[in-house]
Coordinates of C-alpha atoms in Angstrom, one line a residue:
M1 CA 27.5 136.4 -21.9
R2 CA 25.4 136.5 -18.7
R3 CA 26.0 140.2 -18.3
G4 CA 24.7 140.8 -21.8
I5 CA 21.5 138.9 -21.2
L6 CA 21.0 140.8 -17.9
V7 CA 21.5 144.2 -19.6
A8 CA 19.1 143.3 -22.4
G9 CA 16.5 142.2 -19.8
L10 CA 16.7 145.5 -18.0
I11 CA 16.3 147.4 -21.2
L12 CA 13.3 145.4 -22.2
A13 CA 11.7 145.9 -18.7
V14 CA 12.1 149.7 -19.0
L15 CA 10.5 149.8 -22.4
V16 CA 7.6 147.4 -21.6
A17 CA 6.6 148.7 -18.1
P18 CA 4.7 151.7 -19.3
A19 CA 2.7 149.6 -21.7
L20 CA 1.9 147.1 -18.9
A21 CA 0.9 149.9 -16.6
R22 CA -1.4 151.3 -19.3
A23 CA -2.8 147.8 -19.9
T24 CA -3.5 146.9 -16.3
G25 CA -4.8 150.3 -15.3
D26 CA -3.4 150.0 -11.8
Q27 CA -1.3 153.1 -12.0
P28 CA -1.6 156.6 -13.5
V29 CA -0.1 157.0 -17.0
Y30 CA 2.0 160.0 -17.7
D31 CA 3.6 161.2 -21.0
E32 CA 7.2 162.0 -21.4
R33 CA 6.6 165.5 -20.1
G34 CA 5.1 164.2 -16.9
Q35 CA 1.5 165.2 -17.9
L36 CA -1.3 162.8 -16.7
V37 CA -2.9 161.1 -19.7
E38 CA -4.9 158.3 -18.1
M39 CA -6.4 157.6 -14.7
P40 CA -6.5 154.1 -13.3
L41 CA -9.7 152.1 -12.8
A42 CA -10.8 151.3 -9.3
P43 CA -9.4 147.9 -8.3
G44 CA -11.7 145.2 -9.2
A45 CA -14.2 147.5 -11.0
P46 CA -15.7 145.8 -14.1
V47 CA -15.2 147.5 -17.4
P48 CA -18.7 148.8 -18.7
A49 CA -20.0 146.6 -21.4
E50 CA -21.2 148.0 -24.6
P51 CA -25.1 148.1 -24.7
T52 CA -26.5 145.2 -26.7
P53 CA -28.8 146.5 -29.4
A54 CA -32.4 145.4 -29.4
R55 CA -33.2 142.4 -31.5
L56 CA -36.7 143.8 -32.5
T57 CA -37.5 147.1 -34.1
N58 CA -40.2 149.4 -32.9
A59 CA -42.5 148.3 -35.7
E60 CA -41.9 144.6 -35.0
A61 CA -42.7 145.0 -31.3
L62 CA -46.0 146.8 -32.2
R63 CA -46.9 144.1 -34.8
L64 CA -46.3 141.3 -32.2
F65 CA -48.4 143.2 -29.7
Y66 CA -51.2 143.7 -32.1
R67 CA -51.3 139.9 -32.9
N68 CA -51.9 139.0 -29.3
P69 CA -55.5 137.5 -29.2
K70 CA -56.6 139.6 -26.3
V71 CA -55.3 142.8 -27.8
A72 CA -56.5 141.9 -31.3
H73 CA -60.0 141.3 -29.9
W74 CA -60.2 144.7 -28.3
L75 CA -58.5 146.7 -31.1
A76 CA -61.0 145.2 -33.6
R77 CA -63.4 147.8 -32.1
Y78 CA -61.2 150.7 -33.4
D79 CA -59.9 152.0 -36.7
P80 CA -56.3 150.6 -37.3
K81 CA -55.4 153.6 -39.4
R82 CA -56.1 155.9 -36.5
Y83 CA -54.6 154.0 -33.6
A84 CA -51.4 153.2 -35.6
L85 CA -50.5 156.9 -35.7
S86 CA -48.5 158.8 -33.0
P87 CA -48.5 158.8 -30.0
T88 CA -48.9 155.0 -30.3
N89 CA -45.4 153.8 -29.6
A90 CA -43.1 151.0 -28.5
T91 CA -40.1 152.0 -26.4
F92 CA -37.2 149.6 -25.6
D93 CA -36.1 149.3 -21.9
E94 CA -32.4 148.2 -21.9
P95 CA -32.2 146.9 -18.3
S96 CA -35.3 144.6 -18.6
R97 CA -34.8 143.9 -22.3
V98 CA -38.5 144.4 -23.0
W99 CA -40.6 146.7 -25.2
N100 CA -43.2 148.9 -23.5
V101 CA -46.1 149.3 -25.8
Q102 CA -48.8 152.0 -25.7
V103 CA -51.7 152.3 -28.1
F104 CA -53.7 155.5 -28.4
Q105 CA -56.8 156.6 -30.3
A106 CA -58.6 159.9 -29.8
P107 CA -61.0 160.6 -28.1
A108 CA -60.7 157.4 -26.1
G109 CA -57.1 158.1 -25.1
E110 CA -54.9 155.1 -24.3
I111 CA -56.8 152.0 -25.4
A112 CA -54.1 149.3 -24.8
M113 CA -50.8 148.8 -23.2
G114 CA -48.4 146.0 -22.5
K115 CA -44.9 144.5 -22.7
V116 CA -43.1 142.5 -25.4
D117 CA -40.0 140.4 -24.6
D118 CA -37.2 141.4 -26.9
A119 CA -35.4 138.0 -26.9
T120 CA -38.5 135.8 -27.5
G121 CA -41.0 138.2 -29.1
K122 CA -43.6 137.0 -26.5
V123 CA -46.2 139.4 -25.2
T124 CA -45.7 139.2 -21.4
E125 CA -48.4 141.7 -20.4
A126 CA -51.5 142.9 -22.3
W127 CA -54.0 145.3 -20.8
T128 CA -56.9 146.6 -22.8
G129 CA -59.9 148.9 -22.2
P130 CA -60.6 149.6 -18.4
Q131 CA -57.4 147.7 -17.5
V132 CA -55.2 150.4 -18.9
A133 CA -56.1 153.0 -16.3
W134 CA -57.5 150.8 -13.5
T135 CA -54.9 148.5 -12.0
M136 CA -57.6 146.9 -9.8
A137 CA -59.2 145.6 -13.1
R138 CA -56.1 143.6 -14.0
C139 CA -56.8 140.5 -11.9
Q140 CA -56.4 137.1 -13.6
A141 CA -57.7 134.6 -11.0
G142 CA -58.5 131.8 -13.5
W143 CA -60.8 128.8 -13.2
N144 CA -59.0 126.8 -10.5
I145 CA -61.3 127.0 -7.5
F146 CA -58.4 126.0 -5.2
K147 CA -56.0 128.7 -6.4
P148 CA -55.8 131.9 -4.2
G149 CA -58.0 134.6 -5.7
C150 CA -57.1 138.1 -6.7
G151 CA -56.4 140.2 -3.7
A152 CA -57.2 143.7 -4.8
F153 CA -59.9 143.9 -2.2
G154 CA -60.0 141.7 0.9
G155 CA -56.8 139.7 0.3
T156 CA -56.4 136.5 -1.5
K157 CA -58.2 134.2 1.0
I158 CA -61.7 135.5 0.8
N159 CA -61.4 135.7 -3.0
T160 CA -60.4 132.0 -3.2
P161 CA -63.3 130.4 -5.1
W162 CA -63.7 127.3 -2.9
L163 CA -64.0 129.5 0.3
W164 CA -66.5 131.8 -1.4
L165 CA -68.6 128.9 -2.6
I166 CA -68.7 127.5 1.0
F167 CA -70.0 130.9 2.2
M168 CA -72.6 130.8 -0.5
L169 CA -73.7 127.3 0.2
V170 CA -74.0 127.9 4.0
F171 CA -76.0 131.1 3.3
V172 CA -78.5 129.6 0.8
V173 CA -79.0 126.2 2.5
G174 CA -79.1 127.7 6.0
L175 CA -81.9 130.2 5.0
M176 CA -83.9 128.4 2.4
D177 CA -86.9 126.1 3.1
V178 CA -85.4 122.8 2.1
R179 CA -88.9 121.3 2.1
R180 CA -89.8 123.6 -0.8
P181 CA -86.6 124.1 -2.8
F182 CA -88.4 125.7 -5.7
S183 CA -90.2 128.4 -3.7
L184 CA -89.9 132.2 -4.0
R185 CA -87.7 132.2 -0.9
T186 CA -85.1 130.1 -2.8
L187 CA -85.3 132.4 -5.8
D188 CA -84.8 135.5 -3.5
L189 CA -81.7 134.0 -1.9
L190 CA -80.2 133.0 -5.2
M191 CA -80.8 136.4 -6.8
L192 CA -79.3 138.0 -3.8
V193 CA -76.0 136.1 -3.8
G194 CA -75.8 134.4 -7.3
P195 CA -75.5 137.2 -9.9
T196 CA -73.4 139.4 -7.6
S197 CA -71.0 136.5 -6.9
A198 CA -70.7 135.8 -10.7
S199 CA -70.1 139.5 -11.2
L200 CA -67.2 139.4 -8.7
W201 CA -65.7 136.4 -10.4
C202 CA -65.7 138.3 -13.7
F203 CA -64.2 141.3 -12.0
N204 CA -61.5 139.1 -10.5
N205 CA -60.7 137.8 -14.0
G206 CA -60.6 141.2 -15.7
H207 CA -64.0 140.8 -17.4
I208 CA -65.1 144.3 -16.3
F209 CA -68.0 144.8 -18.7
A210 CA -69.6 141.4 -17.9
S211 CA -69.2 142.1 -14.2
G212 CA -71.2 145.4 -14.5
S213 CA -74.0 143.7 -16.4
L214 CA -74.4 140.8 -13.9
Y215 CA -74.8 142.8 -10.7
T216 CA -77.2 145.2 -12.5
V217 CA -79.6 142.2 -13.1
S218 CA -79.5 141.3 -9.4
F219 CA -80.2 144.9 -8.4
I220 CA -83.2 145.4 -10.7
Y221 CA -84.7 142.2 -9.2
L222 CA -84.1 143.4 -5.6
V223 CA -85.6 146.8 -6.3
A224 CA -88.7 145.2 -7.7
R225 CA -89.1 142.8 -4.8
M226 CA -88.5 145.5 -2.1
L227 CA -91.1 147.8 -3.7
W228 CA -93.6 144.9 -3.8
I229 CA -93.1 144.1 -0.1
G230 CA -93.0 147.8 0.7
F231 CA -96.4 148.6 -0.8
T232 CA -98.2 145.4 -0.1
G233 CA -96.7 144.6 3.3
R234 CA -96.4 140.9 2.4
S235 CA -93.3 138.8 2.5
V236 CA -92.8 135.2 1.7
R237 CA -94.1 132.5 4.1
A238 CA -91.3 129.9 3.7
Q239 CA -88.9 129.6 6.6
P240 CA -85.6 127.8 7.4
V241 CA -86.1 124.4 8.9
W242 CA -83.1 124.4 11.1
P243 CA -83.5 124.7 14.8
T244 CA -82.7 127.9 16.5
W245 CA -79.9 126.5 18.6
L246 CA -78.1 125.3 15.4
L247 CA -78.4 128.7 13.7
V248 CA -77.0 130.3 16.8
A249 CA -74.1 127.8 17.0
V250 CA -73.1 128.4 13.3
L251 CA -73.5 132.1 13.8
V252 CA -71.0 132.1 16.7
F253 CA -68.6 129.9 14.8
L254 CA -68.7 132.1 11.8
G255 CA -68.2 135.2 13.9
G256 CA -64.9 133.8 15.2
F257 CA -63.9 132.5 11.8
R258 CA -64.5 135.9 10.2
I259 CA -62.4 137.7 12.7
G260 CA -59.6 135.3 12.0
L261 CA -59.9 135.9 8.2
N262 CA -59.7 139.6 8.8
V263 CA -56.7 139.5 11.1
L264 CA -54.7 136.8 9.3
H265 CA -55.6 137.1 5.7
G266 CA -57.3 140.5 5.1
N267 CA -55.9 143.7 3.8
V268 CA -56.5 147.4 4.5
I269 CA -57.4 149.3 1.3
D270 CA -57.2 153.1 1.0
V271 CA -60.7 153.6 2.5
G272 CA -59.7 152.0 5.8
Y273 CA -56.4 153.9 5.8
S274 CA -58.2 157.2 5.3
G275 CA -60.3 156.5 8.4
V276 CA -57.2 156.2 10.6
I277 CA -55.7 159.3 9.0
G278 CA -58.9 161.3 9.7
A279 CA -59.0 160.2 13.3
Q280 CA -55.4 161.2 13.8
R281 CA -56.0 164.6 12.3
I282 CA -59.0 165.2 14.7
V283 CA -57.5 163.8 17.9
H284 CA -53.8 164.7 17.5
D285 CA -53.6 167.6 15.1
H286 CA -56.9 169.2 16.1
Q287 CA -57.8 169.7 12.4
A288 CA -60.8 168.8 10.3
P289 CA -59.8 166.0 7.9
Y290 CA -60.7 167.9 4.8
G291 CA -57.7 169.4 3.0
H292 CA -55.2 168.0 5.5
F293 CA -54.5 164.5 4.2
P294 CA -50.9 163.3 3.3
E295 CA -49.9 164.5 -0.1
D296 CA -47.7 163.0 -2.8
K297 CA -45.8 166.0 -4.1
D298 CA -42.3 166.4 -5.3
S299 CA -42.0 169.6 -3.4
L300 CA -42.2 167.6 -0.1
Q301 CA -39.1 166.0 1.3
A302 CA -39.1 162.2 0.7
C303 CA -38.6 160.0 3.7
G304 CA -39.1 156.6 2.4
P305 CA -37.9 154.1 -0.2
A306 CA -39.0 154.1 -3.8
D307 CA -41.3 151.5 -5.2
A308 CA -40.7 149.2 -8.2
A309 CA -41.4 152.1 -10.6
G310 CA -39.0 154.4 -8.7
H311 CA -41.8 156.5 -7.2
V312 CA -41.6 157.6 -3.5
R313 CA -45.0 157.9 -1.8
R314 CA -43.7 158.7 1.7
H315 CA -42.9 162.3 2.5
I316 CA -42.6 164.8 5.3
Q317 CA -46.0 166.4 5.5
T318 CA -46.8 170.0 6.6
N319 CA -47.4 168.7 10.2
G320 CA -43.8 167.5 10.3
R321 CA -44.6 163.8 10.2
C322 CA -43.3 161.2 7.8
E323 CA -46.5 159.7 6.3
D324 CA -47.5 157.6 3.4
A325 CA -49.6 159.5 0.9
N326 CA -53.4 159.2 0.6
P327 CA -54.3 162.5 -1.1
L328 CA -57.9 161.5 -2.0
G329 CA -58.9 160.0 1.3
D330 CA -60.8 163.0 2.6
T331 CA -63.9 162.4 0.4
Y332 CA -66.3 161.0 2.9
G333 CA -68.6 162.4 5.6
P334 CA -67.1 163.4 9.0
V335 CA -68.6 160.4 10.8
A336 CA -66.5 158.2 8.5
Y337 CA -63.4 159.5 10.4
E338 CA -64.9 160.0 13.8
S339 CA -65.9 156.4 13.9
Y340 CA -62.2 155.4 13.8
I341 CA -61.3 157.5 16.9
P342 CA -61.7 154.6 19.4
G343 CA -59.5 152.4 17.2
Y344 CA -56.9 155.2 16.8
L345 CA -56.8 155.8 20.6
A346 CA -56.4 152.1 21.3
F347 CA -53.7 151.3 18.6
G348 CA -52.4 154.6 17.4
W349 CA -50.8 155.1 13.9
S350 CA -47.2 155.0 12.8
G351 CA -47.7 157.2 9.8
R352 CA -47.2 154.2 7.5
W353 CA -49.7 152.3 5.4
D354 CA -48.8 149.1 7.3
S355 CA -51.1 146.5 8.9
L356 CA -53.1 149.4 10.5
P357 CA -54.5 147.6 13.6
A358 CA -56.7 150.7 14.3
A359 CA -58.5 150.2 10.9
R360 CA -58.9 146.4 11.5
A361 CA -60.3 146.9 15.0
T362 CA -62.8 149.4 13.6
S363 CA -63.8 147.2 10.8
I364 CA -64.3 144.2 13.0
A365 CA -66.2 146.2 15.6
F366 CA -68.8 147.5 13.1
D367 CA -69.1 144.1 11.5
L368 CA -70.1 142.7 14.8
L369 CA -72.4 145.7 15.5
C370 CA -74.2 145.0 12.2
A371 CA -74.8 141.4 13.3
L372 CA -76.0 142.7 16.8
G373 CA -78.2 145.3 15.2
L374 CA -79.9 142.7 13.0
M375 CA -80.4 140.4 16.0
L376 CA -81.9 143.3 18.0
V377 CA -84.3 144.1 15.2
G378 CA -85.2 140.4 14.8
K379 CA -85.8 140.1 18.6
R380 CA -88.1 143.1 18.6
F381 CA -90.2 142.0 15.7
G382 CA -90.0 138.2 15.6
G383 CA -88.5 137.0 18.8
L384 CA -85.4 134.8 19.3
R385 CA -86.1 132.8 16.2
L386 CA -85.9 135.8 13.8
A387 CA -83.0 137.2 15.8
A388 CA -81.0 134.0 15.1
I389 CA -82.0 134.0 11.4
L390 CA -81.0 137.6 10.8
G391 CA -77.7 137.3 12.7
F392 CA -76.9 134.1 10.8
A393 CA -77.7 135.8 7.5
W394 CA -75.1 138.6 8.2
M395 CA -72.4 136.1 9.2
A396 CA -72.9 133.7 6.3
F397 CA -73.3 136.3 3.6
P398 CA -70.0 136.3 1.7
F399 CA -70.1 140.0 0.8
T400 CA -70.2 141.1 4.4
Q401 CA -67.0 139.2 4.9
Y402 CA -65.6 140.8 1.8
V403 CA -66.2 144.2 3.5
S404 CA -64.6 143.0 6.7
S405 CA -61.5 141.5 5.0
S406 CA -61.1 144.7 2.9
N407 CA -61.3 146.8 6.1
T408 CA -63.4 149.5 4.5
N409 CA -65.9 151.8 6.2
D410 CA -69.0 150.3 4.4
A411 CA -70.4 148.5 7.5
I412 CA -70.5 151.8 9.4
P413 CA -73.6 153.4 7.7
A414 CA -75.3 150.0 7.8
A415 CA -74.8 149.7 11.6
F416 CA -76.2 153.2 12.2
L417 CA -79.3 152.5 10.0
L418 CA -79.9 149.2 11.8
F419 CA -80.0 150.8 15.2
G420 CA -82.3 153.4 13.7
V421 CA -84.6 150.6 12.6
W422 CA -84.4 148.9 16.0
L423 CA -85.4 152.2 17.7
M424 CA -87.9 153.3 15.0
H425 CA -90.6 153.9 17.6
R426 CA -88.4 156.7 19.0
P427 CA -88.5 159.4 16.3
A428 CA -85.6 161.5 17.8
L429 CA -83.2 158.5 17.9
R430 CA -84.4 157.4 14.5
G431 CA -83.5 160.8 13.1
A432 CA -80.1 160.8 14.9
F433 CA -79.0 157.4 13.7
G434 CA -80.2 158.3 10.2
A435 CA -78.1 161.4 10.2
L436 CA -75.0 159.5 11.5
A437 CA -75.4 157.0 8.6
G438 CA -75.9 159.8 6.1
W439 CA -72.9 161.7 7.2
T440 CA -70.7 158.6 7.0
K441 CA -71.4 157.9 3.3
F442 CA -74.0 160.0 1.7
A443 CA -76.2 157.3 0.2
P444 CA -78.4 156.9 3.4
L445 CA -79.6 160.5 3.1
V446 CA -81.9 159.2 0.4
V447 CA -84.1 157.5 3.0
A448 CA -84.5 160.7 5.2
P449 CA -88.0 161.7 3.8
L450 CA -89.2 158.1 4.2
W451 CA -88.0 157.9 7.8
L452 CA -89.5 161.2 8.6
A453 CA -92.9 159.8 7.7
Y454 CA -93.1 156.8 10.1
P455 CA -95.6 155.4 10.9
D456 CA -97.9 157.8 9.2
A457 CA -97.3 159.6 5.9
V458 CA -96.7 163.3 5.9
R459 CA -99.9 165.3 6.0
S460 CA -100.8 168.9 7.0
R461 CA -104.1 170.0 8.4
T462 CA -103.2 173.6 7.9
L463 CA -102.4 173.1 4.3
G464 CA -105.6 171.0 3.9
R465 CA -107.7 173.9 5.3
W466 CA -106.0 176.3 2.8
L467 CA -106.7 174.0 -0.1
A468 CA -110.3 173.4 1.1
A469 CA -110.9 177.2 1.2
A470 CA -109.5 177.5 -2.3
A471 CA -111.7 174.6 -3.5
R472 CA -114.8 176.7 -2.7
R473 CA -114.1 178.7 -5.9
P474 CA -115.9 177.2 -8.9
R475 CA -112.8 176.8 -11.0
L476 CA -110.9 175.0 -8.2
R477 CA -113.5 172.5 -7.0
R478 CA -111.3 169.6 -8.0
L479 CA -109.0 170.6 -5.2
D480 CA -111.5 169.4 -2.7
R481 CA -110.4 165.8 -2.9
V482 CA -106.7 166.9 -2.7
A483 CA -107.5 169.0 0.3
R484 CA -109.1 166.1 2.2
W485 CA -106.1 163.9 1.3
V486 CA -103.6 166.5 2.4
G487 CA -105.4 167.4 5.6
D488 CA -105.9 163.9 6.8
A489 CA -103.1 164.0 9.3
A490 CA -102.9 161.3 11.9
P491 CA -102.9 162.5 15.6
G492 CA -99.4 163.2 16.8
S493 CA -97.8 163.0 13.4
A494 CA -96.6 166.6 13.5
R495 CA -95.0 166.0 16.9
R496 CA -93.3 162.8 15.7
A497 CA -91.9 164.6 12.6
G498 CA -90.6 167.4 14.8
D499 CA -88.8 164.9 17.1
Y500 CA -87.3 163.2 14.1
L501 CA -86.0 166.5 12.6
G502 CA -84.7 167.5 16.0
G503 CA -82.7 164.3 16.4
F504 CA -81.4 164.6 12.8
V505 CA -80.3 168.2 13.3
I506 CA -78.6 167.5 16.7
A507 CA -76.6 164.5 15.3
T508 CA -75.7 166.6 12.2
G509 CA -74.3 169.4 14.4
A510 CA -72.3 166.9 16.5
A511 CA -70.9 165.2 13.3
F512 CA -69.8 168.5 11.7
S513 CA -68.4 170.0 14.9
V514 CA -64.9 169.0 13.7
L515 CA -65.1 171.8 11.2
L516 CA -64.8 174.2 14.2
F517 CA -61.1 173.3 14.4
E518 CA -60.5 175.3 11.3
P519 CA -59.8 179.1 11.5
S520 CA -62.8 179.9 9.2
F521 CA -65.9 177.8 9.6
V522 CA -67.3 179.1 6.3
G523 CA -64.0 178.2 4.6
A524 CA -64.1 174.7 6.2
V525 CA -67.6 174.1 4.9
K526 CA -66.5 175.1 1.4
T527 CA -63.5 172.8 1.6
F528 CA -65.8 170.0 2.8
W529 CA -68.2 170.5 -0.1
R530 CA -65.4 170.7 -2.7
R531 CA -63.5 167.6 -1.3
T532 CA -66.6 165.4 -0.9
V533 CA -69.8 166.2 -2.7
E534 CA -68.3 167.8 -5.8
W535 CA -65.6 165.1 -6.1
Q536 CA -68.0 162.2 -5.5
M537 CA -70.4 163.5 -8.1
G538 CA -67.7 163.7 -10.7
R539 CA -66.2 160.2 -10.3
D540 CA -66.1 158.0 -13.4
A541 CA -65.4 154.3 -13.5
P542 CA -65.9 151.3 -15.8
F543 CA -67.4 149.1 -13.0
S544 CA -71.0 149.9 -13.8
V545 CA -72.8 149.9 -17.1
W546 CA -73.2 153.7 -17.2
D547 CA -69.7 154.7 -18.3
W548 CA -69.1 152.3 -21.2
A549 CA -69.4 155.1 -23.8
F550 CA -66.2 156.6 -22.4
Y551 CA -64.2 154.0 -24.4
H552 CA -65.7 154.8 -27.8
A553 CA -65.6 151.1 -28.6
G554 CA -69.1 150.5 -30.0
L555 CA -70.5 149.8 -26.5
P556 CA -74.0 151.0 -25.6
D557 CA -74.3 154.5 -24.2
F558 CA -76.6 154.4 -21.2
H559 CA -76.0 158.0 -19.9
V560 CA -79.6 159.1 -20.8
V561 CA -81.1 156.1 -19.1
Q562 CA -78.9 156.7 -16.0
R563 CA -80.1 160.3 -15.8
V564 CA -83.8 159.3 -16.1
L565 CA -83.3 156.7 -13.3
Q566 CA -81.5 159.2 -11.1
V567 CA -84.5 161.6 -11.4
A568 CA -86.9 158.7 -10.8
L569 CA -85.0 157.8 -7.6
V570 CA -85.2 161.3 -6.2
V571 CA -88.9 161.5 -7.1
L572 CA -89.5 158.1 -5.4
A573 CA -87.6 159.2 -2.3
I574 CA -89.9 162.3 -2.0
V575 CA -93.1 160.4 -2.8
L576 CA -92.5 157.8 -0.1
A577 CA -92.9 160.5 2.4
F578 CA -96.6 160.7 1.4
V579 CA -97.5 157.2 0.4
P580 CA -98.5 154.7 1.6
R581 CA -100.8 156.4 4.1
R582 CA -99.6 154.2 7.0
R583 CA -96.6 151.9 6.9
S584 CA -95.7 148.9 9.1
P585 CA -92.1 148.2 10.3
L586 CA -91.8 145.6 7.5
Q587 CA -92.9 148.2 4.9
L588 CA -90.5 150.8 6.3
V589 CA -87.6 148.4 6.1
A590 CA -88.5 147.1 2.6
L591 CA -88.8 150.7 1.2
T592 CA -85.5 151.6 2.9
A593 CA -83.9 148.7 1.1
A594 CA -85.5 149.7 -2.2
L595 CA -84.1 153.2 -2.0
L596 CA -80.6 152.1 -1.0
V597 CA -80.5 149.5 -3.8
G598 CA -81.8 152.0 -6.2
F599 CA -79.2 154.5 -5.2
E600 CA -76.4 152.0 -5.9
L601 CA -78.1 150.9 -9.2
V602 CA -77.6 154.4 -10.6
L603 CA -74.1 155.0 -9.4
T604 CA -71.3 155.3 -11.9
Y605 CA -68.6 154.5 -9.5
W606 CA -69.7 151.3 -7.7
L607 CA -67.8 148.5 -5.9
Y608 CA -68.8 145.3 -4.2
T609 CA -68.2 146.5 -0.7
Y610 CA -71.3 148.8 -1.2
I611 CA -73.6 145.8 -1.0
A612 CA -73.3 146.0 2.8
W613 CA -75.2 149.3 2.7
F614 CA -78.5 147.6 1.8
F615 CA -78.0 144.0 2.7
P616 CA -79.4 144.1 6.3
F617 CA -82.6 145.7 5.1
V618 CA -83.1 143.3 2.2
A619 CA -82.4 140.4 4.6
I620 CA -85.1 141.7 7.1
A621 CA -87.6 142.2 4.3
L622 CA -87.0 138.8 2.7
L623 CA -86.5 136.7 5.8
S624 CA -89.1 138.1 8.3
G625 CA -92.2 136.6 6.8
P626 CA -94.7 135.3 9.3
V627 CA -92.0 134.5 11.9
A628 CA -93.5 134.9 15.4
P629 CA -91.7 134.9 18.7
E630 CA -91.1 131.5 20.1
S631 CA -94.0 130.5 22.2
P632 CA -93.5 131.2 25.9
P633 CA -94.9 128.7 28.4
P634 CA -98.7 129.1 28.8
A635 CA -99.6 131.5 31.5
A636 CA -101.7 130.3 34.4
P637 CA -105.4 131.4 34.1
A638 CA -106.2 134.5 36.2
P639 CA -108.3 133.7 39.3
A640 CA -112.0 134.6 39.1
V641 CA -112.9 137.8 41.0
E642 CA -116.2 137.6 42.9
E643 CA -118.4 140.6 42.9
P644 CA -118.8 142.1 46.3
A645 CA -122.2 141.6 47.9
G646 CA -124.6 144.4 47.5
V647 CA -123.4 145.6 44.2
G648 CA -126.4 145.7 41.8

């Protein structure tokens, strides 16, 4: 009996073993001819699950996205029959279980995009208008003043509302006349910091069109005030009440605090990164920066990890180095890269877009140089009191810290212009510093005719004589008055103009000497022009009021107004070389500020870091007033000199 059971068990084992082997997948499976019919799975490998179909359909995902309040508000500006057509779509992403929605309407292009969760039907992302193409416009800081702000520029700390409000409070209270709180001085300070700060808050919350409107109001006011001071030579009489020692103490504290904010909580945006790259190209590669920046091309060998979207930005460049891409960083003047050479020599560069100590050191250095330049200007024209006031103004103004925390190059042209103002009585140095500022970022070139004609307007005795000779003809007698006006040249004005032009030309030659690294100087000049001037002139952006018509959303089209104002700015820059007939240091500074603010007012691509270009000169014009040097101790009376006897 037992033998029968054993035999039956053996027969069963022989019959069941192949099935078990097939079921477990641990061994290869062969047919009766010895042919392989099934490979085993790797030990422990999970069996791939069948993809779960989406719960929503394409149409349902689109309908849920359209119902989102933010999306619905924006799409109400468009024709639903048009944007509902292809290429508007919703595509399902299996790994994340979300629908990626894109809404298009010609000629505006993509007008909305976002994500819809397949399981809940909730819209998890919704970007409309400018937020579609500009990720920096997608901030959502909120109303909580203690919550860290949006960190697109400057990091989260300087954008935290409570810290920004403290800077504003220190700036306004420290510089206003608290005895007369409703004076013009208070209005000037509020218009300088108020609308621009409100504009930044709107920017940090994704309200791009409101942000452009608010700073425009502030700029129009500042242009009007600067022109008034520039042509009348009169500033406000109100002054801060705080003692000089207190202003200096707060200034020193803020200086250390600002450095800490930069080092510990700032970030380095692409502008600062480009400065370090340009310095490396000049010092190490012996190349001009233009046309030699790290590219982001598939043809280059990748040498870094992919980002969240699967894109690799780090490649082996043509110089053999593994570098993070910054293909549009070579769009500034040569001084914007030469100014980073000391920082690069001190800290080097790894080829990565990391903490970039060279960029931070350069940013901090020029931030301090701006404060020093303001203090030197104040000392020259108003003594220690005005020096303390102007240095305090730079340190307490929140937008100058915004520049420092972003580690951009926007304090560099301001520093050069400030030293040009300090040395305005030396025409050659004034011309040299003006050129260095202009060949950093091109905006300061707009003040070149004005700075040429200091302290006397441009006149020509030779041209005056020619016009006077022509006025002798009966039909041209009206030219006689013009001839007298043109020929009324101040003594020494021609020599001063020549010195200014000489300094400007020498500094320009030094700045552009880096182009000599290239095999063809002419080719290098063409590359410079194409990469800088042409590209900068063609930039579009939604951050000013001038490009709203791009969205075809029923917004005002201000392109004609912009062109008129741009022509007016050029005309004003030329006219200021001839009038007023003679200008004081205060008038020169105020008119410089008017031109710089006006230049920014008509820009299509504008950012808050640009405020540093004009702020020092607005501050000098608004805060100088009747400040006089602090009274020195009275000098002892000179002894009387007796006449020698016999002198009749």
